[in-house]
Short mmCIF file of C-alpha atoms in Angstrom, two decimals:
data_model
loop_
_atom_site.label_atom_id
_atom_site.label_comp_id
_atom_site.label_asym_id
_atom_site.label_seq_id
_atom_site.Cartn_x
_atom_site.Cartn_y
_atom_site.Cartn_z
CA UNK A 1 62.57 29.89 2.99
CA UNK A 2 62.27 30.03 6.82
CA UNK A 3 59.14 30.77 8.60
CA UNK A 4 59.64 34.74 10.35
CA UNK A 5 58.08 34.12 14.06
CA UNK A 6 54.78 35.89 13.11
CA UNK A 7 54.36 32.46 10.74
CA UNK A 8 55.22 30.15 12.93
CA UNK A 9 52.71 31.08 15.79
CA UNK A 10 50.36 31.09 13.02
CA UNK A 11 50.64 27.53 12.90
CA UNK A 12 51.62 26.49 16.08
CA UNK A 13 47.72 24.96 16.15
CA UNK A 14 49.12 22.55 13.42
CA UNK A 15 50.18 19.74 14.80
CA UNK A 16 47.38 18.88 16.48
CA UNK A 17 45.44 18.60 13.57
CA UNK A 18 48.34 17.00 11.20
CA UNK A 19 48.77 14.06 13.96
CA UNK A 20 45.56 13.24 13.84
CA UNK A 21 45.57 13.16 9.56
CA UNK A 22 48.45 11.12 9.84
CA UNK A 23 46.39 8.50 11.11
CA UNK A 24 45.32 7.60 7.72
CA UNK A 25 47.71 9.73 5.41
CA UNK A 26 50.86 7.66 6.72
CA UNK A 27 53.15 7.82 3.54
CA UNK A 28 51.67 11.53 2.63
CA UNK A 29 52.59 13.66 5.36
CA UNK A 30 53.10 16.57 3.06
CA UNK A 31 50.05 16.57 2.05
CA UNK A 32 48.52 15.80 5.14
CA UNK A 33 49.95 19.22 6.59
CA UNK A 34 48.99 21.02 3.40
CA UNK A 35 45.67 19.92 3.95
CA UNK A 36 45.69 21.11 7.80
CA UNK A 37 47.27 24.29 6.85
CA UNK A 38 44.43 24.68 4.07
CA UNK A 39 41.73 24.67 6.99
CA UNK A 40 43.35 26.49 9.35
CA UNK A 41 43.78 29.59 6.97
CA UNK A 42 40.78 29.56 5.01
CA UNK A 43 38.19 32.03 6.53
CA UNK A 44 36.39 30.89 9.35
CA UNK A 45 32.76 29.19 8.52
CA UNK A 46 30.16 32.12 9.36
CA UNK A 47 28.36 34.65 6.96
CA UNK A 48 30.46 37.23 5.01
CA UNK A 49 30.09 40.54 7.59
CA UNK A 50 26.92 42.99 6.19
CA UNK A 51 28.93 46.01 7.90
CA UNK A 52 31.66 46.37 10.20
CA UNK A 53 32.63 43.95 11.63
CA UNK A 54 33.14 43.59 15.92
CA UNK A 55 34.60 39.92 16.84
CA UNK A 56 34.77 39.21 20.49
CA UNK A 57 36.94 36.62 22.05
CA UNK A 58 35.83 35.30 25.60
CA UNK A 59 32.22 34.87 26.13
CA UNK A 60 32.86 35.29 29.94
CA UNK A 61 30.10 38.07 31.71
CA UNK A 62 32.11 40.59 29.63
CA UNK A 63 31.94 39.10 26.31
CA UNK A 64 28.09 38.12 26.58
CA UNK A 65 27.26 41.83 27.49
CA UNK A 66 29.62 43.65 24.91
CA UNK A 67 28.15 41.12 22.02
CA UNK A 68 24.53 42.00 23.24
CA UNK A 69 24.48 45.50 23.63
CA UNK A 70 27.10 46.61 20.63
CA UNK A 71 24.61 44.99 18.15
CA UNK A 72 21.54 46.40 20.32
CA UNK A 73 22.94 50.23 19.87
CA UNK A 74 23.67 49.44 16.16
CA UNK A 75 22.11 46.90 14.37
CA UNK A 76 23.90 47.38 11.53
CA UNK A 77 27.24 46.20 13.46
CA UNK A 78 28.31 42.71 12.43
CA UNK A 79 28.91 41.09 15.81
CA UNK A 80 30.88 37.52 16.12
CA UNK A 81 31.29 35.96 19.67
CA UNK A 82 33.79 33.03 20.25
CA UNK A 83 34.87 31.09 22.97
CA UNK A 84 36.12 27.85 23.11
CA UNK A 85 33.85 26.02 25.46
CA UNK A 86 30.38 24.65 24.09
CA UNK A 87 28.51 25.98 27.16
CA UNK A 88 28.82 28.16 29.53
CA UNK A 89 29.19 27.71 32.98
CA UNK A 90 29.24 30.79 35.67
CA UNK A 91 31.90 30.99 38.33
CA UNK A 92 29.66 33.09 40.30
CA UNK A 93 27.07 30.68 42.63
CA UNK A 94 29.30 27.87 42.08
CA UNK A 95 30.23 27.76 45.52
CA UNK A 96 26.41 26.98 46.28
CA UNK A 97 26.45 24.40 43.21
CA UNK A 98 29.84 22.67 44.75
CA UNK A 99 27.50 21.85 48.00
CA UNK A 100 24.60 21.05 46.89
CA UNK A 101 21.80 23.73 47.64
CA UNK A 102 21.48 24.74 44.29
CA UNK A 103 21.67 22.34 40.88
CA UNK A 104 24.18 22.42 38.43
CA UNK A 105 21.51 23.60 35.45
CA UNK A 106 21.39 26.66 37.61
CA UNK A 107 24.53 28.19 36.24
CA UNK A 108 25.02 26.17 32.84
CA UNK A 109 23.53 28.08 29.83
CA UNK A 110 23.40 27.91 26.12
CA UNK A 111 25.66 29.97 24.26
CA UNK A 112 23.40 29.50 21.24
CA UNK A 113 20.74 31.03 23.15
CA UNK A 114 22.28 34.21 23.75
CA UNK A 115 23.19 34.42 20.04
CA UNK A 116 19.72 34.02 19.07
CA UNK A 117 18.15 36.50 21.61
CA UNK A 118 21.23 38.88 20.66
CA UNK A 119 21.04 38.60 16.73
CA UNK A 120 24.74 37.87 16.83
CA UNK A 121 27.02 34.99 15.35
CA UNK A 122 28.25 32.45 17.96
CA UNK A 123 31.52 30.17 16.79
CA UNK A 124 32.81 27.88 18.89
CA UNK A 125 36.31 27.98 18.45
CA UNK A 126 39.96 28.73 20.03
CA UNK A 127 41.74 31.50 19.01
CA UNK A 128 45.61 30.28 18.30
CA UNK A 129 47.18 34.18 16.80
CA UNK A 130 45.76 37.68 16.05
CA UNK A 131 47.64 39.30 13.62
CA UNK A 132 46.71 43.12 14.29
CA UNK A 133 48.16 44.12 10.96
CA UNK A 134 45.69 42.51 9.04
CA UNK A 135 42.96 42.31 11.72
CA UNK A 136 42.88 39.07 11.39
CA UNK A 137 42.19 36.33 14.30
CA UNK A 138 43.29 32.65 13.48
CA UNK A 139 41.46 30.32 15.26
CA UNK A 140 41.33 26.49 14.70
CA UNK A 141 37.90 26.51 12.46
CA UNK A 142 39.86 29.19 10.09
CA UNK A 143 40.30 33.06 10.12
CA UNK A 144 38.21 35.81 10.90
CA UNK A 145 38.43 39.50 9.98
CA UNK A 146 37.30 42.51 11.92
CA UNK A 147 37.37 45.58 12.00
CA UNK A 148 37.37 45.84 16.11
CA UNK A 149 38.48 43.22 18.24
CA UNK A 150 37.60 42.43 21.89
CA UNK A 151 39.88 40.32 24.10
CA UNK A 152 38.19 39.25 26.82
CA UNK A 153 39.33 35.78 27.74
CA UNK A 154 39.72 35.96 31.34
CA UNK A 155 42.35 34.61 34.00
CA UNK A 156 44.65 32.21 34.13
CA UNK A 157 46.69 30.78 36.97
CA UNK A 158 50.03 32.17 38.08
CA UNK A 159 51.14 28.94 39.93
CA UNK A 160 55.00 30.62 39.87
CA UNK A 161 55.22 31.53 43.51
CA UNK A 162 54.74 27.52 44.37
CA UNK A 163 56.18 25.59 41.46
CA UNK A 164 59.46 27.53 40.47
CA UNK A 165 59.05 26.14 36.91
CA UNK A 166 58.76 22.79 38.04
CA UNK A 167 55.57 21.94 35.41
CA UNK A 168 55.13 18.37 36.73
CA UNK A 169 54.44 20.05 40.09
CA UNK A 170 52.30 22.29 38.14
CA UNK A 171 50.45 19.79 36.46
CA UNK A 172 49.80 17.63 39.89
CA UNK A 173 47.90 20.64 41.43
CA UNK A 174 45.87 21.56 38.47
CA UNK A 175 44.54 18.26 38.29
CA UNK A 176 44.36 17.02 42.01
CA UNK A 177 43.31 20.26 43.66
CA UNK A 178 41.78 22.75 41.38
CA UNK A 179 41.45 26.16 42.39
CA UNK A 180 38.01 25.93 40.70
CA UNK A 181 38.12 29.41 39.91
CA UNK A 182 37.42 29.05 36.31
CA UNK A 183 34.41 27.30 36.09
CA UNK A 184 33.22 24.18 33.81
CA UNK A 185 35.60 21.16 34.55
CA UNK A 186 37.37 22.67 37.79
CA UNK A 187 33.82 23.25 39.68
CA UNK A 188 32.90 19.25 38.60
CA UNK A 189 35.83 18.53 40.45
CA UNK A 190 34.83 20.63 43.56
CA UNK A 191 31.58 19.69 43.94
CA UNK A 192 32.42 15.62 43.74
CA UNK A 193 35.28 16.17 46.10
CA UNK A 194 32.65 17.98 48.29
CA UNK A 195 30.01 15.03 47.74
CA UNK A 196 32.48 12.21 48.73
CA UNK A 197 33.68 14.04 51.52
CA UNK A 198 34.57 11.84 54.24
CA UNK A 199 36.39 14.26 56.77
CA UNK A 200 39.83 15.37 58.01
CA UNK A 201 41.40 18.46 56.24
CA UNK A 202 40.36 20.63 53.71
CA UNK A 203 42.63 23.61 52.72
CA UNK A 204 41.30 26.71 51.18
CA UNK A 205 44.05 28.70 50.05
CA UNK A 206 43.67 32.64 48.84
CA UNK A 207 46.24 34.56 47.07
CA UNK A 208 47.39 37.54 46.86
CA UNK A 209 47.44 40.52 44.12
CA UNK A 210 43.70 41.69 42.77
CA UNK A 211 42.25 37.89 41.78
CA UNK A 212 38.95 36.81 40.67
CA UNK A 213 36.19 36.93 43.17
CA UNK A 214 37.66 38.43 46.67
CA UNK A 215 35.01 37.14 48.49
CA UNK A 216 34.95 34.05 46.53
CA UNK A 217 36.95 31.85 48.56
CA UNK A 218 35.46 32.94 52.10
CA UNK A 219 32.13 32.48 50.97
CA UNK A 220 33.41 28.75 49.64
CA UNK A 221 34.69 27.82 53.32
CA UNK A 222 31.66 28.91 54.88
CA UNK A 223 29.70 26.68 52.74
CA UNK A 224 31.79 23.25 52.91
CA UNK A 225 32.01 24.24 56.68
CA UNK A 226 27.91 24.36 56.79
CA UNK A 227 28.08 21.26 54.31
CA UNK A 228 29.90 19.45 56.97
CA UNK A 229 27.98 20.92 59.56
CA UNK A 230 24.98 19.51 58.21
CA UNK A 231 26.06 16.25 57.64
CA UNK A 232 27.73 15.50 60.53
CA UNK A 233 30.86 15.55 59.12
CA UNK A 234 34.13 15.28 61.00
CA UNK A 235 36.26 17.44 59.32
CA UNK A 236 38.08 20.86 59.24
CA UNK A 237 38.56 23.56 57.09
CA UNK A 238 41.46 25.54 57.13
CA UNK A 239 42.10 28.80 55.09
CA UNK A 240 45.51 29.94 53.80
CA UNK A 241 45.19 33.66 53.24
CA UNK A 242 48.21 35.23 51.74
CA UNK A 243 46.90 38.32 52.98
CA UNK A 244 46.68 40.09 56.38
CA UNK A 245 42.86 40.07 56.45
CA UNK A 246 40.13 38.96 54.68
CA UNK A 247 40.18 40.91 51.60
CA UNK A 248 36.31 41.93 51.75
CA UNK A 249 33.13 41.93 54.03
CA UNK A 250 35.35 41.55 56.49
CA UNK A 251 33.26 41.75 59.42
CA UNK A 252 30.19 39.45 57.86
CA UNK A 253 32.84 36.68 57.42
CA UNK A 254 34.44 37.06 60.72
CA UNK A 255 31.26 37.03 62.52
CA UNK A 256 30.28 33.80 60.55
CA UNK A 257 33.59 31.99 61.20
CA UNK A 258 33.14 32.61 65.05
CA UNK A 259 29.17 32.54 65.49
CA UNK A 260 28.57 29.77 62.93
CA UNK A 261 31.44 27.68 62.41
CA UNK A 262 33.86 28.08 65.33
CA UNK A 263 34.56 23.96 65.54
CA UNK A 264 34.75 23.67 61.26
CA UNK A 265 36.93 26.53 59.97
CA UNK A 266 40.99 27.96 61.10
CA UNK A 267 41.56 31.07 59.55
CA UNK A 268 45.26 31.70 59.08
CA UNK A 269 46.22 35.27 57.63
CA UNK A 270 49.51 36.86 56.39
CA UNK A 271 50.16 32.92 55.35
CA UNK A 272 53.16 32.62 52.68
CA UNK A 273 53.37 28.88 51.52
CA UNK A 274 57.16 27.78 50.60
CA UNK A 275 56.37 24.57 49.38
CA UNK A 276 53.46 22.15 48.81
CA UNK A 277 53.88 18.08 48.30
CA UNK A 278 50.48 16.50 46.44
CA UNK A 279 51.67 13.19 47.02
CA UNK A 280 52.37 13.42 50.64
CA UNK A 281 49.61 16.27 50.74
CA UNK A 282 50.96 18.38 52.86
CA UNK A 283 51.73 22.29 52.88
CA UNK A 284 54.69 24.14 54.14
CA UNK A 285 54.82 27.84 55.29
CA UNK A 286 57.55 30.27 55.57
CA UNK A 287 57.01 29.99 59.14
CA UNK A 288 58.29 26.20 58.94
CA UNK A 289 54.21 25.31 59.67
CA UNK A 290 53.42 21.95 57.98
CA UNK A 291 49.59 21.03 57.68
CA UNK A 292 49.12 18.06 56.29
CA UNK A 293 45.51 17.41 54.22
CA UNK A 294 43.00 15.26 53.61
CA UNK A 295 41.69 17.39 50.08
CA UNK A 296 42.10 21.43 49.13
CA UNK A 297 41.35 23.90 46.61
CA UNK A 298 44.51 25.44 46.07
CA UNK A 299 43.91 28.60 44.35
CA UNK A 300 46.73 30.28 43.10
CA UNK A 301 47.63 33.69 42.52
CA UNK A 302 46.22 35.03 38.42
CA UNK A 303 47.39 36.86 36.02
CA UNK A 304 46.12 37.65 32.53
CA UNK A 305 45.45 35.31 29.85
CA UNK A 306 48.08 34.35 27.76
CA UNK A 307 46.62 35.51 24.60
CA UNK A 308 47.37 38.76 25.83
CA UNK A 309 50.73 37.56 25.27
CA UNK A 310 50.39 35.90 21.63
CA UNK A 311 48.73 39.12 20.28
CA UNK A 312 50.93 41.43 22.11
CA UNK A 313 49.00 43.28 23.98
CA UNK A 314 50.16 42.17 27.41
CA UNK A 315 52.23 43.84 30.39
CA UNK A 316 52.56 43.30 34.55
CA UNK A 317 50.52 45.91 36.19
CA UNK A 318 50.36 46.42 40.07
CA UNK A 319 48.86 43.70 40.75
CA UNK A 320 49.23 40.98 38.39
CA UNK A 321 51.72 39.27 35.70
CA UNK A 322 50.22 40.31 31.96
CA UNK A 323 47.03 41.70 31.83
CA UNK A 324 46.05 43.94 29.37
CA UNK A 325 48.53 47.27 28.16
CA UNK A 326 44.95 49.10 27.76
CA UNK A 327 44.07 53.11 28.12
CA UNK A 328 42.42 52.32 31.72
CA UNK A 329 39.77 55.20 30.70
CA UNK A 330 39.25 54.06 27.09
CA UNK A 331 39.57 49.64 27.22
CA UNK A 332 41.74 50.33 23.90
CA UNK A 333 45.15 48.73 23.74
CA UNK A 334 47.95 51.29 23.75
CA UNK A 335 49.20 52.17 20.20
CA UNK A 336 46.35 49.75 18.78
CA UNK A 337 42.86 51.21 19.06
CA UNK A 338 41.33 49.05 17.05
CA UNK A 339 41.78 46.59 19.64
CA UNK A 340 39.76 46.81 23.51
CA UNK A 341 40.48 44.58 26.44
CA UNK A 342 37.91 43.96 29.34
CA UNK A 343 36.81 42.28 32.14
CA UNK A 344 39.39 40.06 34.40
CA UNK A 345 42.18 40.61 31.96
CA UNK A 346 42.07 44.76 33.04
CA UNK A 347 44.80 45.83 34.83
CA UNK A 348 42.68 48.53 36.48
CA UNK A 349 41.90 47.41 40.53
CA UNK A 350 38.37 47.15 39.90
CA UNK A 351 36.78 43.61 41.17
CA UNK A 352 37.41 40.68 39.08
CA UNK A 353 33.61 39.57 39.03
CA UNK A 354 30.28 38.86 36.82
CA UNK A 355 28.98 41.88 38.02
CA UNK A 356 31.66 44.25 37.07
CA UNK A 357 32.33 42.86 34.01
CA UNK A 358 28.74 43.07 33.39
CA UNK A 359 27.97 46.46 33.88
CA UNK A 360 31.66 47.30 32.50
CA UNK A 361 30.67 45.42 29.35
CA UNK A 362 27.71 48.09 28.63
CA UNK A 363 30.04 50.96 29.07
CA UNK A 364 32.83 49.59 26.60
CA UNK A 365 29.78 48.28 24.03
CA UNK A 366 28.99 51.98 23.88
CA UNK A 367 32.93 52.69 23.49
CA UNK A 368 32.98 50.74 20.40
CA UNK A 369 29.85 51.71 18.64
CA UNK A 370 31.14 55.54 19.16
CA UNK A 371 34.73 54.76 17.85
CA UNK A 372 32.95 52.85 14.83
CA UNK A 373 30.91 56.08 13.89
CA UNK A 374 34.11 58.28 14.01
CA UNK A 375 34.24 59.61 17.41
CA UNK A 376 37.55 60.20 19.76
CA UNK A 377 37.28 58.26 23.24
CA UNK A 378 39.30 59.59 26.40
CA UNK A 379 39.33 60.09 29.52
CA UNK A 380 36.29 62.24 29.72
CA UNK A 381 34.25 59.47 28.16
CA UNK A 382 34.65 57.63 30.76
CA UNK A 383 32.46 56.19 33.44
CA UNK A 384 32.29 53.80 36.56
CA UNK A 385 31.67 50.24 36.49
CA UNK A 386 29.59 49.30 39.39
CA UNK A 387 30.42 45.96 41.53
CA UNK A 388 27.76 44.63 43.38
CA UNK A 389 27.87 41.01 44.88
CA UNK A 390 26.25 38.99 47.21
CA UNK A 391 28.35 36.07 49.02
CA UNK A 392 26.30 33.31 51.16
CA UNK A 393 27.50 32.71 54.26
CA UNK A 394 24.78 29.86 54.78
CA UNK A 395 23.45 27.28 52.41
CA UNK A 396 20.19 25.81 53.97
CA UNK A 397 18.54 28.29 55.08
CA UNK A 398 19.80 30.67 52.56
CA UNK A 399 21.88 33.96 54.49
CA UNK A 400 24.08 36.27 52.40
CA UNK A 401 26.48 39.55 53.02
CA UNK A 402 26.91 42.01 49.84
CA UNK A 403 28.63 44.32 48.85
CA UNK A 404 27.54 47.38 46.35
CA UNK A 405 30.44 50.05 45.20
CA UNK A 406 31.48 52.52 42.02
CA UNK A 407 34.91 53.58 41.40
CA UNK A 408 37.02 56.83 41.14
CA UNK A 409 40.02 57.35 39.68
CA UNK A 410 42.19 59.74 41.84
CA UNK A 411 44.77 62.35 40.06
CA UNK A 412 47.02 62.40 42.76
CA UNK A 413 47.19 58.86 43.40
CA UNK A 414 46.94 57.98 39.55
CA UNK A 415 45.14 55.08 40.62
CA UNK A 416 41.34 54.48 40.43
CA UNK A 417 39.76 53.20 44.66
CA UNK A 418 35.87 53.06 45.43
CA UNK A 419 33.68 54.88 45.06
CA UNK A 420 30.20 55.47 46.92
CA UNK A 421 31.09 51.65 48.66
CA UNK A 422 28.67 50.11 51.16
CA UNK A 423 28.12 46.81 52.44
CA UNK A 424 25.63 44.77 54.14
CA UNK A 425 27.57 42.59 56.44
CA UNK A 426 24.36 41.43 59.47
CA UNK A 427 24.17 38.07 57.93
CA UNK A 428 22.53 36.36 61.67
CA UNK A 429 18.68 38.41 61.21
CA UNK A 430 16.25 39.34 58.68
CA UNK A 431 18.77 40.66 56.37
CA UNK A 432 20.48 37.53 55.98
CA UNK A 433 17.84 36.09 54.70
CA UNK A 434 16.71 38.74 52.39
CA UNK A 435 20.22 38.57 51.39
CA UNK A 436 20.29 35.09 50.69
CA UNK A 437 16.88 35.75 48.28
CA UNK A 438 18.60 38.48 46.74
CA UNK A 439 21.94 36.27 46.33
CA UNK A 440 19.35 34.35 43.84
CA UNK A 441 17.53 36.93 42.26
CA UNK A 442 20.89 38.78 41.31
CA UNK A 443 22.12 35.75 39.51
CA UNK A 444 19.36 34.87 37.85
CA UNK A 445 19.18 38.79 36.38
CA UNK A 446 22.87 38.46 35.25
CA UNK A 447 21.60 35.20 33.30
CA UNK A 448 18.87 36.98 31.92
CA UNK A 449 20.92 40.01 30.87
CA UNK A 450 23.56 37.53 29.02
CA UNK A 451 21.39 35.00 27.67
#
């Protein structure tokens, strides 16, 4: 009988696992694949759930906070947490790992940790299909039930606008220049490129469409810039902005490109590339500019994860190719509310950062436990995230800018804008370096609030 579509994604995680049997089941590849297909569909090796049961997939800011506070508001709530990784790394303060002023233990964390602390179950594992008929979520140590399910496995890249398809093209930037904005192996890469740095060109590209971090890859230029600064470095880097402006803190970055870093950093906005070579490392622009370059970050534009896609909960919003088809005041999927979707994978314009997902990750942790004990979520449920962040302009010497806003969602407009939005942009006095204390302190409160 053939295998319906539905089946076949079931075991599309397969093969993997029946190559490696057939290492020493040559002769008995039936059984070999029976045998795989036995694992992958047994249930998944944690405790039988004592109540309902709330898995989580992504253990980003978002999941950590949902999987902490759903089982803190209701004990009684079986809570599983999965990602993928063994350890968790933070994307936020990277940029300050990459160069050196801070060490790498700074953001690396134990999963386990969390779970402990939380009272939750932690499983290591990758989700492969989510049947929502069945609630069930196939991953490759076996299936899990639930009885609520939580997507929250962040970005990935959107390299479309540069490759055209081409995947070997694809496959050369991923691996040669790293956006490194999804931390763990891409911010490795970053910070050893950064280390052997011998000078010449480094490109910092920055997309377009609502990406992960705005500030992110300012923030990163300033601090090679000061890296090379420092170390008497004979080198250049060069930012590729899609956009017209800098997309945030404007006038702090500005001011540090000009005041501190005049001779180190080229800022070129409203910059469309057409085509980029990694063998002959050079760039080309709609304009017909080439810039040719020693190393880069190319960061790309995002869009949602794809197992948005695989459990069908995905569409294009306004911004970005398949994020999450959610009620924007709710986090439920539309037409399955048994199913939520958070932090980068919203299609919503709030900020794709720890902090928002963070304090977004309370809100829909109280979302749940209400729909759990019988109650109707909508619009007037809803409440604001809250976005602060603080991005270094300086490493030695620590000086930051920040930012600190809510959001609204406007009827007219049918779109949600900030809300009650300041910043603190005087990076060159006293509050620079209170900023750059606070830069610290806020991470290290996010770490204590996940972990």
């Amino acid at each position: 009988m053939a295998l319906s579509r539905r089946d076949a994604m079931k075991f599309t995680g397969l093969a993997a696992v029946t190559a490696a049997a057939s290492g020493y089941a040559k002769g008995n590849e039936g059984g070999a694949k029976a045998a795989a297909q036995g694992i992958l569909l047994s249930p998944a090796p944690i405790p039988a759930a004592k109540g309902p049961r709330v898995v989580i997939v992504g253990a980003g800011p978002s999941g950590l906070t949902i999987a902490k506070y759903v089982k803190k508001a209701n004990p009684k709530v079986d809570v599983v947490l999965m990602d993928k990784r063994s350890v968790f790394m933070s994307g936020f303060i990277s940029n300050l790992v990459a160069t050196g002023v801070l060490p790498l233990d700074f953001i690396t964390h134990d999963f386990l940790e969390g779970a402990r602390n939380g009272n939750y179950t932690f499983l290591q594992a990758t989700a492969h299909e989510i049947d929502r008929t069945s609630k069930t979520v196939y991953t490759n140590e076996g299936t899990i039930k639930y009885d609520v399910l939580v997507l929250a496995p962040g970005i990935d890249y959107d390299y479309s606008k540069w490759t055209n398809g081409d995947v070997e093209l694809e496959t050369a930037l991923r691996t040669k220049f790293p956006g490194a904005f999804i931390a763990g192996s891409e911010t490795l890469t970053l910070k050893s490129k950064i280390e052997n740095m011998e000078g010449g060109v480094f490109v910092q590209t920055v997309p377009g469409g609502n990406y992960r971090c705005l500030p992110g890859p300012y923030e990163r230029s300033c601090l090679i810039a000061d890296y090379m600064k420092r170390n008497k470095i004979k080198g250049k880097v060069v930012i590729l902005d899609e956009n017209p402006n800098i997309t945030i803190k404007a006038d702090g970055f500005h001011s540090a490109f000009e005041k501190l870093y005049k001779d180190y950093i080229t800022y070129m906005p409203s910059t469309t590339i057409t085509k980029i070579d990694p063998v002959k490392q050079r760039i080309t622009t709609e304009l017909g500019e080439e810039i040719d370059f020693n190393d880069a970050a190319l960061y790309s534009r995002v869009r949602g994860n794809k197992l948005l896609e695989i459990a069908g909960v995905a569409k294009d919003s306004v911004f970005n190719k398949g994020e999450a088809n959610i009620d924007p005041f709710t986090y439920q999927v539309i037409g399955d509310k048994n199913v939520f979707c958070t932090g980068d994978v919203r299609p919503m314009g709030f900020s794709k950062s720890a902090n928002t997902a963070n304090t977004e990750g309370k809100i829909v942790a109280k979302n749940i436990v209400k729909y759990l004990a019988g109650e109707e979520l909508s619009q007037k449920t809803w409440s604001s995230p809250l976005t602060v962040c603080y991005s270094a302009v300086q490493g030695v010497e620590m000086r930051a800018i920040s930012v600190h806003a809510e959001y609204a969602y406007d009827e007219t407009k049918k779109s949600f804008g900030f809300a009650n939005a300041g910043t603190m942009e005087k990076w060159d006095g006293a509050d620079g370096i209170a900023g750059g204390k606070g830069l610290v302190e806020w991470g290290k409160g996010l770490y204590r609030d996940f972990f």
